[in-house]
mmCIF file of C-alpha atoms in Angstrom:
data_model
loop_
_atom_site.group_PDB
_atom_site.id
_atom_site.type_symbol
_atom_site.label_atom_id
_atom_site.label_comp_id
_atom_site.label_asym_id
_atom_site.label_seq_id
_atom_site.Cartn_x
_atom_site.Cartn_y
_atom_site.Cartn_z
ATOM 1 C CA MET F 1 7.113 57.608 52.241
ATOM 2 C CA PRO F 2 10.601 58.701 53.240
ATOM 3 C CA ASP F 3 12.331 61.310 51.063
ATOM 4 C CA SER F 4 13.512 59.148 48.233
ATOM 5 C CA THR F 5 16.463 61.353 47.331
ATOM 6 C CA LEU F 6 18.250 60.888 50.627
ATOM 7 C CA ASN F 7 19.621 57.665 52.112
ATOM 8 C CA ALA F 8 18.012 55.564 49.423
ATOM 9 C CA HIS F 9 19.759 52.652 47.810
ATOM 10 C CA HIS F 10 20.089 53.215 44.069
ATOM 11 C CA PHE F 11 19.928 50.419 41.521
ATOM 12 C CA LYS F 12 20.046 50.941 37.767
ATOM 13 C CA ALA F 13 17.548 48.931 35.720
ATOM 14 C CA GLN F 14 17.782 48.966 31.945
ATOM 15 C CA VAL F 15 14.438 48.782 30.152
ATOM 16 C CA TYR F 16 14.686 46.301 27.291
ATOM 17 C CA TYR F 17 12.267 45.821 24.428
ATOM 18 C CA GLU F 18 10.920 42.656 26.023
ATOM 19 C CA ASP F 19 9.898 44.613 29.127
ATOM 20 C CA THR F 20 7.425 46.741 27.178
ATOM 21 C CA ASP F 21 3.953 45.969 25.916
ATOM 22 C CA HIS F 22 1.664 47.006 23.063
ATOM 23 C CA SER F 23 1.140 50.437 24.595
ATOM 24 C CA GLY F 24 4.854 51.137 24.283
ATOM 25 C CA VAL F 25 5.627 51.306 27.982
ATOM 26 C CA VAL F 26 6.923 48.832 30.521
ATOM 27 C CA TYR F 27 4.255 46.207 31.246
ATOM 28 C CA HIS F 28 2.900 47.035 34.681
ATOM 29 C CA ALA F 29 3.894 43.748 36.301
ATOM 30 C CA ASN F 30 7.499 44.014 35.121
ATOM 31 C CA TYR F 31 8.319 46.757 37.609
ATOM 32 C CA LEU F 32 8.106 44.100 40.302
ATOM 33 C CA LYS F 33 11.045 42.346 38.674
ATOM 34 C CA PHE F 34 13.098 45.544 38.720
ATOM 35 C CA PHE F 35 12.210 46.030 42.375
ATOM 36 C CA GLU F 36 13.147 42.454 43.198
ATOM 37 C CA ARG F 37 16.539 42.891 41.561
ATOM 38 C CA ALA F 38 17.050 46.020 43.624
ATOM 39 C CA ARG F 39 16.283 44.056 46.798
ATOM 40 C CA GLU F 40 18.732 41.335 45.764
ATOM 41 C CA ASP F 41 21.334 44.010 45.167
ATOM 42 C CA ILE F 42 20.707 45.373 48.663
ATOM 43 C CA ILE F 43 20.791 42.033 50.477
ATOM 44 C CA GLY F 44 23.438 40.548 48.200
ATOM 45 C CA VAL F 45 22.944 37.833 45.626
ATOM 46 C CA LYS F 46 25.634 35.652 47.180
ATOM 47 C CA PRO F 47 24.177 35.552 50.711
ATOM 48 C CA LEU F 48 20.708 35.001 49.272
ATOM 49 C CA ALA F 49 21.894 32.180 47.041
ATOM 50 C CA THR F 50 23.873 30.613 49.915
ATOM 51 C CA MET F 51 20.843 30.847 52.196
ATOM 52 C CA TRP F 52 18.705 29.184 49.569
ATOM 53 C CA HIS F 53 21.100 26.437 48.448
ATOM 54 C CA ASP F 54 22.458 25.558 51.882
ATOM 55 C CA LYS F 55 19.412 26.007 54.093
ATOM 56 C CA GLY F 56 16.389 26.207 51.779
ATOM 57 C CA VAL F 57 15.520 29.612 53.223
ATOM 58 C CA GLY F 58 14.039 32.349 51.051
ATOM 59 C CA PHE F 59 11.880 35.449 51.033
ATOM 60 C CA ALA F 60 8.257 35.811 49.979
ATOM 61 C CA VAL F 61 6.101 38.862 49.331
ATOM 62 C CA TYR F 62 3.161 39.072 51.718
ATOM 63 C CA LYS F 63 1.459 42.158 50.330
ATOM 64 C CA LEU F 64 2.146 45.102 48.082
ATOM 65 C CA SER F 65 0.611 48.272 46.770
ATOM 66 C CA MET F 66 1.799 50.091 43.669
ATOM 67 C CA ASN F 67 1.021 53.398 42.044
ATOM 68 C CA TYR F 68 1.762 54.166 38.424
ATOM 69 C CA ASN F 69 2.320 57.835 37.571
ATOM 70 C CA ASP F 70 4.222 57.529 34.328
ATOM 71 C CA GLY F 71 5.326 54.833 31.909
ATOM 72 C CA ALA F 72 8.964 53.918 31.336
ATOM 73 C CA VAL F 73 9.824 53.233 27.711
ATOM 74 C CA PHE F 74 12.216 50.986 25.811
ATOM 75 C CA GLY F 75 15.728 52.314 26.322
ATOM 76 C CA ASP F 76 15.129 54.069 29.637
ATOM 77 C CA LEU F 77 17.741 53.468 32.304
ATOM 78 C CA LEU F 78 15.650 53.525 35.449
ATOM 79 C CA ASP F 79 16.940 54.570 38.844
ATOM 80 C CA ILE F 80 15.326 52.207 41.343
ATOM 81 C CA ARG F 81 15.434 53.976 44.709
ATOM 82 C CA THR F 82 14.782 51.843 47.757
ATOM 83 C CA THR F 83 14.449 52.339 51.481
ATOM 84 C CA TRP F 84 13.425 49.711 53.975
ATOM 85 C CA GLU F 85 12.554 49.094 57.601
ATOM 86 C CA LYS F 86 12.138 46.014 59.737
ATOM 87 C CA GLU F 87 8.749 45.543 61.371
ATOM 88 C CA GLY F 88 8.897 43.099 64.240
ATOM 89 C CA ASP F 89 10.894 39.885 63.855
ATOM 90 C CA TYR F 90 9.069 38.546 60.833
ATOM 91 C CA ARG F 91 8.632 41.345 58.356
ATOM 92 C CA VAL F 92 10.642 43.843 56.337
ATOM 93 C CA ILE F 93 8.878 46.663 54.559
ATOM 94 C CA PHE F 94 10.445 47.955 51.368
ATOM 95 C CA HIS F 95 9.617 51.221 49.662
ATOM 96 C CA HIS F 96 10.642 51.259 46.010
ATOM 97 C CA GLU F 97 10.469 54.017 43.449
ATOM 98 C CA ALA F 98 11.303 53.743 39.764
ATOM 99 C CA TRP F 99 12.607 57.018 38.354
ATOM 100 C CA ARG F 100 12.959 57.698 34.650
ATOM 101 C CA PRO F 101 15.948 59.709 33.423
ATOM 102 C CA ASP F 102 15.229 63.410 34.040
ATOM 103 C CA GLY F 103 12.039 62.486 35.864
ATOM 104 C CA VAL F 104 10.665 65.062 38.312
ATOM 105 C CA LYS F 105 8.766 62.430 40.262
ATOM 106 C CA ALA F 106 8.747 58.669 40.561
ATOM 107 C CA ALA F 107 7.190 56.920 37.569
ATOM 108 C CA VAL F 108 6.119 54.037 39.785
ATOM 109 C CA SER F 109 6.122 53.658 43.552
ATOM 110 C CA CYS F 110 5.630 50.521 45.585
ATOM 111 C CA ARG F 111 5.269 49.544 49.204
ATOM 112 C CA LEU F 112 5.993 45.879 49.702
ATOM 113 C CA GLU F 113 6.089 43.611 52.745
ATOM 114 C CA LEU F 114 8.548 40.745 52.725
ATOM 115 C CA VAL F 115 8.581 37.718 55.008
ATOM 116 C CA CYS F 116 11.046 34.861 55.320
ATOM 117 C CA LEU F 117 10.173 31.199 54.728
ATOM 118 C CA GLY F 118 12.181 28.289 56.057
ATOM 119 C CA PRO F 119 12.924 24.961 54.336
ATOM 120 C CA ASN F 120 9.507 23.683 55.434
ATOM 121 C CA LYS F 121 7.997 26.772 53.732
ATOM 122 C CA LYS F 122 6.859 28.027 57.128
ATOM 123 C CA LEU F 123 7.246 31.581 58.345
ATOM 124 C CA MET F 124 10.451 32.200 60.264
ATOM 125 C CA PRO F 125 12.158 35.251 61.772
ATOM 126 C CA ILE F 126 14.128 37.371 59.334
ATOM 127 C CA PRO F 127 17.707 36.047 59.435
ATOM 128 C CA ASP F 128 20.546 38.252 60.571
ATOM 129 C CA LEU F 129 21.735 39.665 57.282
ATOM 130 C CA GLY F 130 23.821 42.821 57.073
ATOM 131 C CA PHE F 131 21.259 44.891 55.172
ATOM 132 C CA LEU F 132 18.965 45.221 58.181
ATOM 133 C CA ASN F 133 21.654 47.174 60.006
ATOM 134 C CA GLU F 134 21.362 49.783 57.277
ATOM 135 C CA ALA F 135 17.557 49.943 57.447
ATOM 136 C CA ASP F 136 15.965 53.359 57.396
ATOM 137 C CA ALA F 137 13.299 54.162 59.953
ATOM 138 C CA MET N 1 -16.924 35.999 36.011
ATOM 139 C CA LYS N 2 -14.369 33.270 36.449
ATOM 140 C CA THR N 3 -11.532 31.617 34.608
ATOM 141 C CA LEU N 4 -9.782 28.356 35.386
ATOM 142 C CA LYS N 5 -6.009 28.517 35.317
ATOM 143 C CA ARG N 6 -3.384 25.955 36.220
ATOM 144 C CA VAL N 7 -0.216 27.337 37.810
ATOM 145 C CA SER N 8 2.575 26.696 35.308
ATOM 146 C CA PHE N 9 6.125 25.539 36.061
ATOM 147 C CA GLU N 10 7.621 28.564 34.294
ATOM 148 C CA ASP N 11 5.637 30.989 36.425
ATOM 149 C CA CYS N 12 6.901 29.657 39.745
ATOM 150 C CA ASP N 13 9.796 30.482 42.038
ATOM 151 C CA PRO N 14 12.186 27.945 43.624
ATOM 152 C CA PHE N 15 9.609 27.343 46.394
ATOM 153 C CA ALA N 16 7.285 26.099 43.618
ATOM 154 C CA HIS N 17 4.993 29.025 44.428
ATOM 155 C CA LEU N 18 3.571 31.336 41.799
ATOM 156 C CA ASN N 19 5.974 34.279 41.536
ATOM 157 C CA ASN N 20 4.483 37.404 43.083
ATOM 158 C CA ALA N 21 4.696 39.363 39.827
ATOM 159 C CA ASN N 22 2.850 36.659 37.912
ATOM 160 C CA TYR N 23 -0.280 37.052 40.029
ATOM 161 C CA LEU N 24 -0.807 40.392 38.260
ATOM 162 C CA THR N 25 -0.466 38.763 34.860
ATOM 163 C CA TYR N 26 -2.799 35.890 35.768
ATOM 164 C CA PHE N 27 -5.395 38.334 37.088
ATOM 165 C CA LEU N 28 -5.317 40.802 34.202
ATOM 166 C CA ASN N 29 -5.203 38.106 31.519
ATOM 167 C CA ALA N 30 -8.183 36.390 33.135
ATOM 168 C CA ARG N 31 -10.101 39.677 33.145
ATOM 169 C CA GLU N 32 -9.376 40.360 29.495
ATOM 170 C CA GLU N 33 -10.521 36.861 28.531
ATOM 171 C CA GLN N 34 -13.644 37.021 30.706
ATOM 172 C CA LEU N 35 -14.744 40.308 29.164
ATOM 173 C CA ARG N 36 -14.271 38.908 25.676
ATOM 174 C CA THR N 37 -15.785 35.466 26.279
ATOM 175 C CA ASN N 38 -18.854 36.922 27.963
ATOM 176 C CA ARG N 39 -19.162 39.432 25.111
ATOM 177 C CA ILE N 40 -19.037 42.327 27.512
ATOM 178 C CA LEU N 41 -16.132 44.206 25.971
ATOM 179 C CA ASP N 42 -13.306 43.404 23.586
ATOM 180 C CA ILE N 43 -10.589 45.784 24.756
ATOM 181 C CA LEU N 44 -8.537 45.457 21.566
ATOM 182 C CA GLU N 45 -11.527 46.093 19.314
ATOM 183 C CA HIS N 46 -12.600 48.999 21.487
ATOM 184 C CA ALA N 47 -9.131 50.514 21.164
ATOM 185 C CA LYS N 48 -9.198 50.128 17.362
ATOM 186 C CA GLU N 49 -12.649 51.669 17.078
ATOM 187 C CA THR N 50 -12.360 54.518 19.566
ATOM 188 C CA GLY N 51 -8.653 55.135 20.030
ATOM 189 C CA LYS N 52 -9.141 54.724 23.766
ATOM 190 C CA SER N 53 -8.147 52.115 26.265
ATOM 191 C CA TRP N 54 -7.392 51.514 29.930
ATOM 192 C CA ALA N 55 -4.126 51.775 31.831
ATOM 193 C CA VAL N 56 -3.375 50.483 35.301
ATOM 194 C CA ILE N 57 -2.805 53.288 37.783
ATOM 195 C CA SER N 58 -2.667 51.250 40.964
ATOM 196 C CA HIS N 59 -2.581 47.718 42.328
ATOM 197 C CA ASN N 60 -3.181 46.664 45.904
ATOM 198 C CA ILE N 61 -2.638 42.941 46.418
ATOM 199 C CA LYS N 62 -2.586 40.590 49.359
ATOM 200 C CA TYR N 63 -0.978 37.182 49.055
ATOM 201 C CA LEU N 64 -2.854 35.118 51.600
ATOM 202 C CA LYS N 65 -1.829 31.561 50.712
ATOM 203 C CA PRO N 66 0.708 30.567 48.085
ATOM 204 C CA ALA N 67 -0.575 29.450 44.716
ATOM 205 C CA ARG N 68 1.376 26.230 44.192
ATOM 206 C CA MET N 69 2.800 24.831 41.010
ATOM 207 C CA GLY N 70 0.267 22.608 39.272
ATOM 208 C CA GLU N 71 -2.739 23.798 41.267
ATOM 209 C CA LYS N 72 -5.869 24.451 39.254
ATOM 210 C CA LEU N 73 -7.266 27.770 40.381
ATOM 211 C CA GLU N 74 -10.356 29.853 39.846
ATOM 212 C CA ILE N 75 -9.692 33.475 39.025
ATOM 213 C CA TRP N 76 -12.686 35.732 39.537
ATOM 214 C CA SER N 77 -12.932 39.365 38.552
ATOM 215 C CA ARG N 78 -15.655 41.944 38.968
ATOM 216 C CA MET N 79 -15.947 45.681 38.741
ATOM 217 C CA LEU N 80 -16.703 47.068 42.180
ATOM 218 C CA THR N 81 -17.405 50.609 41.081
ATOM 219 C CA PHE N 82 -16.282 53.373 38.764
ATOM 220 C CA ASN N 83 -16.274 57.119 38.263
ATOM 221 C CA ALA N 84 -15.924 59.356 35.224
ATOM 222 C CA PHE N 85 -12.295 58.416 34.636
ATOM 223 C CA ILE N 86 -11.386 55.363 36.711
ATOM 224 C CA ASP N 87 -12.669 51.803 37.317
ATOM 225 C CA LEU N 88 -12.027 49.743 40.416
ATOM 226 C CA ILE N 89 -11.692 46.050 39.668
ATOM 227 C CA GLU N 90 -11.517 43.311 42.262
ATOM 228 C CA PHE N 91 -9.685 40.066 41.494
ATOM 229 C CA VAL N 92 -9.982 36.925 43.569
ATOM 230 C CA MET N 93 -7.895 33.773 43.264
ATOM 231 C CA ILE N 94 -9.167 30.635 44.984
ATOM 232 C CA GLU N 95 -8.401 26.941 45.064
ATOM 233 C CA PRO N 96 -11.939 25.651 44.552
ATOM 234 C CA VAL N 97 -11.631 22.149 45.982
ATOM 235 C CA LYS N 98 -10.302 23.274 49.363
ATOM 236 C CA HIS N 99 -12.190 26.604 49.138
ATOM 237 C CA GLN N 100 -8.871 28.247 49.900
ATOM 238 C CA LEU N 101 -8.517 31.956 49.262
ATOM 239 C CA LYS N 102 -5.110 32.509 47.708
ATOM 240 C CA SER N 103 -5.034 36.182 46.849
ATOM 241 C CA VAL N 104 -7.141 39.297 46.401
ATOM 242 C CA MET N 105 -6.173 42.308 44.324
ATOM 243 C CA HIS N 106 -7.795 45.694 43.849
ATOM 244 C CA SER N 107 -6.729 47.548 40.729
ATOM 245 C CA GLN N 108 -7.633 50.994 39.501
ATOM 246 C CA LEU N 109 -7.639 51.467 35.751
ATOM 247 C CA ALA N 110 -7.838 54.850 34.058
ATOM 248 C CA TYR N 111 -9.511 55.428 30.701
ATOM 249 C CA PHE N 112 -7.188 57.263 28.346
ATOM 250 C CA SER N 113 -6.739 58.463 24.796
ATOM 251 C CA ILE N 114 -4.048 56.388 23.110
ATOM 252 C CA LYS N 115 -3.106 59.151 20.660
ATOM 253 C CA GLU N 116 -2.928 61.932 23.216
ATOM 254 C CA ALA N 117 -1.649 59.676 26.011
ATOM 255 C CA LYS N 118 -3.832 61.405 28.572
ATOM 256 C CA PRO N 119 -6.874 60.483 30.669
ATOM 257 C CA VAL N 120 -10.312 61.004 29.196
ATOM 258 C CA LYS N 121 -13.829 60.599 30.547
ATOM 259 C CA HIS N 122 -15.718 57.393 29.923
ATOM 260 C CA ASP N 123 -18.064 57.945 27.029
ATOM 261 C CA ARG N 124 -21.801 57.369 27.381
ATOM 262 C CA GLN N 125 -21.763 53.832 26.010
ATOM 263 C CA ILE N 126 -19.065 52.780 28.437
ATOM 264 C CA THR N 127 -20.789 54.519 31.349
ATOM 265 C CA GLN N 128 -24.031 52.677 30.572
ATOM 266 C CA LEU N 129 -22.192 49.375 30.338
ATOM 267 C CA PHE N 130 -20.362 49.915 33.623
ATOM 268 C CA SER N 131 -23.568 50.943 35.367
ATOM 269 C CA GLN N 132 -24.921 47.508 34.506
ATOM 270 C CA ILE N 133 -21.903 45.425 35.445
ATOM 271 C CA ALA N 134 -20.506 47.226 38.504
ATOM 272 C CA LEU N 135 -21.422 45.524 41.767
ATOM 273 C CA PHE N 136 -21.715 48.818 43.629
ATOM 274 C CA PRO N 137 -22.121 51.510 40.955
ATOM 275 C CA ASP N 138 -23.214 54.186 43.416
ATOM 276 C CA GLU N 139 -20.274 53.780 45.809
ATOM 277 C CA LYS N 140 -17.121 55.880 45.634
ATOM 278 C CA ILE N 141 -13.839 54.174 44.806
ATOM 279 C CA ASN N 142 -12.182 54.996 48.136
ATOM 280 C CA THR N 143 -15.048 53.288 50.014
ATOM 281 C CA PHE N 144 -13.504 49.909 49.404
ATOM 282 C CA GLN N 145 -10.810 48.625 51.756
ATOM 283 C CA ILE N 146 -9.191 45.410 50.649
ATOM 284 C CA ASP N 147 -9.081 43.935 54.162
ATOM 285 C CA ASN N 148 -12.854 44.360 54.580
ATOM 286 C CA ARG N 149 -13.451 42.787 51.205
ATOM 287 C CA ILE N 150 -11.219 39.847 52.141
ATOM 288 C CA LYS N 151 -13.322 39.245 55.276
ATOM 289 C CA HIS N 152 -16.466 39.317 53.139
ATOM 290 C CA ILE N 153 -15.016 36.921 50.555
ATOM 291 C CA LYS N 154 -13.869 34.479 53.246
ATOM 292 C CA LEU N 155 -17.411 34.462 54.634
ATOM 293 C CA GLN N 156 -18.764 33.701 51.180
ATOM 294 C CA LEU N 157 -16.322 30.820 50.825
ATOM 295 C CA LYS N 158 -17.338 29.469 54.224
ATOM 296 C CA LYS N 159 -20.974 29.501 53.276
ATOM 297 C CA GLN N 160 -20.026 27.562 50.133
ATOM 298 C CA ASN N 161 -23.505 27.683 48.735
ATOM 299 C CA LYS N 162 -23.144 31.306 47.652
ATOM 300 C CA PRO N 163 -21.148 31.748 44.450
ATOM 301 C CA ILE N 164 -18.036 33.893 44.831
ATOM 302 C CA GLY N 165 -19.159 36.119 41.991
ATOM 303 C CA THR N 166 -22.110 37.645 43.821
ATOM 304 C CA LYS N 167 -22.177 40.517 46.279
#
């Protein structure tokens, strides 16, 4: 995992009451929504929406692995740190970390592989979007 | 153990595929219900009685085929193995008519004290229970690679006459 403090994209995610569960921390699956918002912030909501509405093209998660080290609580403003790299023509790998305020390590880390689906829902090469030019190796 | 679950409209993305985050919810909810229905363990009751419960410490999931809106799926779960602090649970999602493997997830859950918010060892009752239900109780957690398990599950599906819930 690349050093998450350098060259990472930062996205702030507010933890709301509805994100937490009975144990008082963010429900484990909800981190994926924070990570997805971070990706949309990186790629750009407008180009994604245009791609979807005009061409029926979108992204899908192929596989992911997540590790939970700490639980974020209601009221936390998380720092979602993301780096990414393209793998071949069909895949982008994202590395996400969710950091709590004053955290000394990532509360949750995730490695996620994204592919692109065309209007026929078939796999297609990743389109030429600006964010890939900023990809970290 | 299996649960039948239809993919709901609200859980899908614009492709009419189950949203990737919702696979986790479908899997874990199915597990909770299976444990209760089969009278193996009521997690809520256990927490009330002992002050202990389980927390997810890792997920490893492969999305092999999309789960489509309206599809009626089988969600299987089984404990592969465990140690003093952690259980490894395998989840399998299949479309039973086409015998199509949709997704497999491996999750590690840690036993912890709710009051102290720190990991604790499984007590004797839990250890005895897990020894009976784990498919491979003598194997170490890091023995299991999800890709190898997927190959094994696909073979089971091909054979068709062997229930997915067995080894």
